[in-house]
């Protein structure tokens, strides 16, 4: 029995092939997940013709505060973490960025083109590929002291 309109699934309509289409122009769907202890925010930023642009922001962690330990121990760790962030930023894949926030949080940002309408499988595959690509960068950052779960308790 044919449907008079496309069914809705949250912020999407679903076409007759099961592909997802954002329901509102200018207000695109988003979701969050956790991967290896890292928070991940995924949102469709915009449409360009028949392609959507996914923005994937992965919270790598925080650079430790100088108040975490005695200055002779905390400052070298912070210096190493900042040097690692600077060094890795130039090694990221094309269309990726590394962001250092005012509170010394580090995020990896990736933008991925997605053919629209998209199947749920295509959407999850693109997100998974970004996460797998991010893994070695997260490992290097963690070795330098930037890891999930760190929180700056001090403004210093």
mmCIF file of C-alpha atoms in Angstrom:
data_model
loop_
_atom_site.group_PDB
_atom_site.id
_atom_site.type_symbol
_atom_site.label_atom_id
_atom_site.label_comp_id
_atom_site.label_asym_id
_atom_site.label_seq_id
_atom_site.Cartn_x
_atom_site.Cartn_y
_atom_site.Cartn_z
ATOM 1 C CA UNK A 1 0.000 0.000 0.000
ATOM 2 C CA UNK A 2 1.639 3.293 -1.056
ATOM 3 C CA UNK A 3 2.051 6.033 1.487
ATOM 4 C CA UNK A 4 0.726 9.531 0.848
ATOM 5 C CA UNK A 5 3.763 11.054 2.589
ATOM 6 C CA UNK A 6 7.179 9.898 3.657
ATOM 7 C CA UNK A 7 7.350 8.499 7.203
ATOM 8 C CA UNK A 8 9.318 10.415 9.834
ATOM 9 C CA UNK A 9 12.084 8.979 11.996
ATOM 10 C CA UNK A 10 13.121 11.646 14.498
ATOM 11 C CA UNK A 11 14.689 14.529 12.536
ATOM 12 C CA UNK A 12 14.563 12.561 9.264
ATOM 13 C CA UNK A 13 12.027 11.495 6.708
ATOM 14 C CA UNK A 14 12.567 8.034 5.277
ATOM 15 C CA UNK A 15 12.206 7.486 1.529
ATOM 16 C CA UNK A 16 10.831 4.302 -0.045
ATOM 17 C CA UNK A 17 14.378 2.803 -0.163
ATOM 18 C CA UNK A 18 14.943 3.406 3.575
ATOM 19 C CA UNK A 19 17.303 6.343 3.040
ATOM 20 C CA UNK A 20 17.315 9.301 5.432
ATOM 21 C CA UNK A 21 16.564 12.910 4.474
ATOM 22 C CA UNK A 22 16.779 15.832 6.975
ATOM 23 C CA UNK A 23 13.276 17.169 7.638
ATOM 24 C CA UNK A 24 14.032 20.874 8.059
ATOM 25 C CA UNK A 25 16.214 23.094 5.878
ATOM 26 C CA UNK A 26 18.803 24.965 7.919
ATOM 27 C CA UNK A 27 18.189 22.870 11.043
ATOM 28 C CA UNK A 28 20.032 19.630 10.563
ATOM 29 C CA UNK A 29 20.008 16.518 12.725
ATOM 30 C CA UNK A 30 22.731 15.767 15.259
ATOM 31 C CA UNK A 31 23.646 13.020 17.694
ATOM 32 C CA UNK A 32 26.262 12.298 20.352
ATOM 33 C CA UNK A 33 28.145 9.149 21.254
ATOM 34 C CA UNK A 34 31.092 8.014 23.349
ATOM 35 C CA UNK A 35 34.034 6.178 21.846
ATOM 36 C CA UNK A 36 37.054 4.969 23.844
ATOM 37 C CA UNK A 37 35.988 7.321 26.642
ATOM 38 C CA UNK A 38 35.822 10.334 24.315
ATOM 39 C CA UNK A 39 32.699 12.357 23.688
ATOM 40 C CA UNK A 40 31.813 12.641 20.000
ATOM 41 C CA UNK A 41 29.336 15.128 18.503
ATOM 42 C CA UNK A 42 28.054 14.460 14.980
ATOM 43 C CA UNK A 43 25.910 16.967 13.096
ATOM 44 C CA UNK A 44 25.013 17.627 9.505
ATOM 45 C CA UNK A 45 26.181 21.187 8.921
ATOM 46 C CA UNK A 46 24.758 21.934 5.510
ATOM 47 C CA UNK A 47 23.649 20.584 2.182
ATOM 48 C CA UNK A 48 25.561 21.233 -1.036
ATOM 49 C CA UNK A 49 23.349 20.027 -3.851
ATOM 50 C CA UNK A 50 22.744 16.331 -3.263
ATOM 51 C CA UNK A 51 25.534 16.052 -0.658
ATOM 52 C CA UNK A 52 25.441 16.728 3.044
ATOM 53 C CA UNK A 53 28.449 17.807 5.067
ATOM 54 C CA UNK A 54 28.879 15.959 8.362
ATOM 55 C CA UNK A 55 30.786 17.738 11.108
ATOM 56 C CA UNK A 56 32.336 15.328 13.597
ATOM 57 C CA UNK A 57 33.883 16.778 16.771
ATOM 58 C CA UNK A 58 35.820 14.373 18.975
ATOM 59 C CA UNK A 59 36.812 15.605 22.445
ATOM 60 C CA UNK A 60 40.362 14.309 22.915
ATOM 61 C CA UNK A 61 40.809 15.552 26.484
ATOM 62 C CA UNK A 62 42.388 18.320 28.492
ATOM 63 C CA UNK A 63 45.925 19.576 28.959
ATOM 64 C CA UNK A 64 46.628 19.265 32.693
ATOM 65 C CA UNK A 65 46.704 22.311 34.932
ATOM 66 C CA UNK A 66 49.800 23.679 36.629
ATOM 67 C CA UNK A 67 47.903 23.090 39.889
ATOM 68 C CA UNK A 68 47.837 19.325 39.263
ATOM 69 C CA UNK A 69 51.287 18.799 40.748
ATOM 70 C CA UNK A 70 54.428 20.606 41.842
ATOM 71 C CA UNK A 71 55.564 23.124 39.175
ATOM 72 C CA UNK A 72 58.751 21.206 38.384
ATOM 73 C CA UNK A 73 56.596 18.219 37.367
ATOM 74 C CA UNK A 74 53.428 19.848 36.000
ATOM 75 C CA UNK A 75 55.065 22.452 33.768
ATOM 76 C CA UNK A 76 57.190 19.979 31.733
ATOM 77 C CA UNK A 77 54.080 17.798 31.238
ATOM 78 C CA UNK A 78 52.091 20.807 30.027
ATOM 79 C CA UNK A 79 54.918 21.868 27.716
ATOM 80 C CA UNK A 80 55.045 18.355 26.236
ATOM 81 C CA UNK A 81 51.267 18.280 25.773
ATOM 82 C CA UNK A 82 51.191 21.664 24.023
ATOM 83 C CA UNK A 83 54.132 20.686 21.787
ATOM 84 C CA UNK A 84 52.345 17.458 20.851
ATOM 85 C CA UNK A 85 49.140 19.341 19.988
ATOM 86 C CA UNK A 86 51.112 21.765 17.787
ATOM 87 C CA UNK A 87 53.021 18.947 16.089
ATOM 88 C CA UNK A 88 49.996 16.738 15.401
ATOM 89 C CA UNK A 89 47.886 19.577 13.993
ATOM 90 C CA UNK A 90 50.006 19.669 10.833
ATOM 91 C CA UNK A 91 49.787 15.877 10.375
ATOM 92 C CA UNK A 92 45.995 15.560 10.363
ATOM 93 C CA UNK A 93 44.135 14.320 7.268
ATOM 94 C CA UNK A 94 42.772 16.854 4.804
ATOM 95 C CA UNK A 95 39.554 18.561 6.027
ATOM 96 C CA UNK A 96 40.510 17.846 9.660
ATOM 97 C CA UNK A 97 41.504 20.364 12.318
ATOM 98 C CA UNK A 98 42.737 20.268 15.883
ATOM 99 C CA UNK A 99 41.297 22.870 18.223
ATOM 100 C CA UNK A 100 42.651 24.032 21.576
ATOM 101 C CA UNK A 101 39.987 25.799 23.638
ATOM 102 C CA UNK A 102 40.491 28.516 26.235
ATOM 103 C CA UNK A 103 40.207 25.941 29.043
ATOM 104 C CA UNK A 104 42.921 23.842 27.321
ATOM 105 C CA UNK A 105 40.508 21.242 26.008
ATOM 106 C CA UNK A 106 41.626 19.558 22.784
ATOM 107 C CA UNK A 107 39.183 18.530 20.042
ATOM 108 C CA UNK A 108 39.634 16.873 16.678
ATOM 109 C CA UNK A 109 37.261 18.218 14.029
ATOM 110 C CA UNK A 110 36.500 16.406 10.780
ATOM 111 C CA UNK A 111 34.198 17.298 7.892
ATOM 112 C CA UNK A 112 32.918 14.494 5.692
ATOM 113 C CA UNK A 113 30.785 14.687 2.536
ATOM 114 C CA UNK A 114 27.793 12.342 2.568
ATOM 115 C CA UNK A 115 25.633 11.533 -0.445
ATOM 116 C CA UNK A 116 21.999 12.389 0.257
ATOM 117 C CA UNK A 117 19.609 10.861 0.836
ATOM 118 C CA UNK A 118 21.812 8.620 2.966
ATOM 119 C CA UNK A 119 21.223 5.187 4.362
ATOM 120 C CA UNK A 120 21.773 4.668 8.071
ATOM 121 C CA UNK A 121 24.565 2.270 7.077
ATOM 122 C CA UNK A 122 26.371 4.965 5.057
ATOM 123 C CA UNK A 123 26.033 7.479 7.894
ATOM 124 C CA UNK A 124 27.403 5.084 10.510
ATOM 125 C CA UNK A 125 30.173 3.891 8.187
ATOM 126 C CA UNK A 126 31.416 7.459 7.642
ATOM 127 C CA UNK A 127 31.374 8.193 11.379
ATOM 128 C CA UNK A 128 33.159 4.908 12.142
ATOM 129 C CA UNK A 129 35.866 5.614 9.545
ATOM 130 C CA UNK A 130 36.542 9.007 11.155
ATOM 131 C CA UNK A 131 36.800 7.401 14.599
ATOM 132 C CA UNK A 132 39.197 4.719 13.354
ATOM 133 C CA UNK A 133 41.314 7.350 11.597
ATOM 134 C CA UNK A 134 41.412 9.401 14.821
ATOM 135 C CA UNK A 135 42.660 6.475 16.938
ATOM 136 C CA UNK A 136 46.424 6.950 16.454
ATOM 137 C CA UNK A 137 46.148 10.708 17.058
ATOM 138 C CA UNK A 138 44.254 10.059 20.288
ATOM 139 C CA UNK A 139 46.900 7.529 21.342
ATOM 140 C CA UNK A 140 49.710 10.049 20.787
ATOM 141 C CA UNK A 141 47.780 12.767 22.635
ATOM 142 C CA UNK A 142 47.123 10.384 25.547
ATOM 143 C CA UNK A 143 50.854 9.564 25.747
ATOM 144 C CA UNK A 144 51.491 13.316 26.046
ATOM 145 C CA UNK A 145 48.943 13.628 28.866
ATOM 146 C CA UNK A 146 45.887 14.753 26.868
ATOM 147 C CA UNK A 147 43.311 12.095 27.649
ATOM 148 C CA UNK A 148 39.587 11.891 28.321
ATOM 149 C CA UNK A 149 38.510 12.282 31.896
ATOM 150 C CA UNK A 150 40.990 15.019 32.716
ATOM 151 C CA UNK A 151 39.353 18.139 34.076
ATOM 152 C CA UNK A 152 40.970 21.499 34.760
ATOM 153 C CA UNK A 153 39.889 22.591 38.226
ATOM 154 C CA UNK A 154 41.921 25.764 38.120
ATOM 155 C CA UNK A 155 41.927 28.670 35.709
ATOM 156 C CA UNK A 156 45.760 28.336 35.449
#
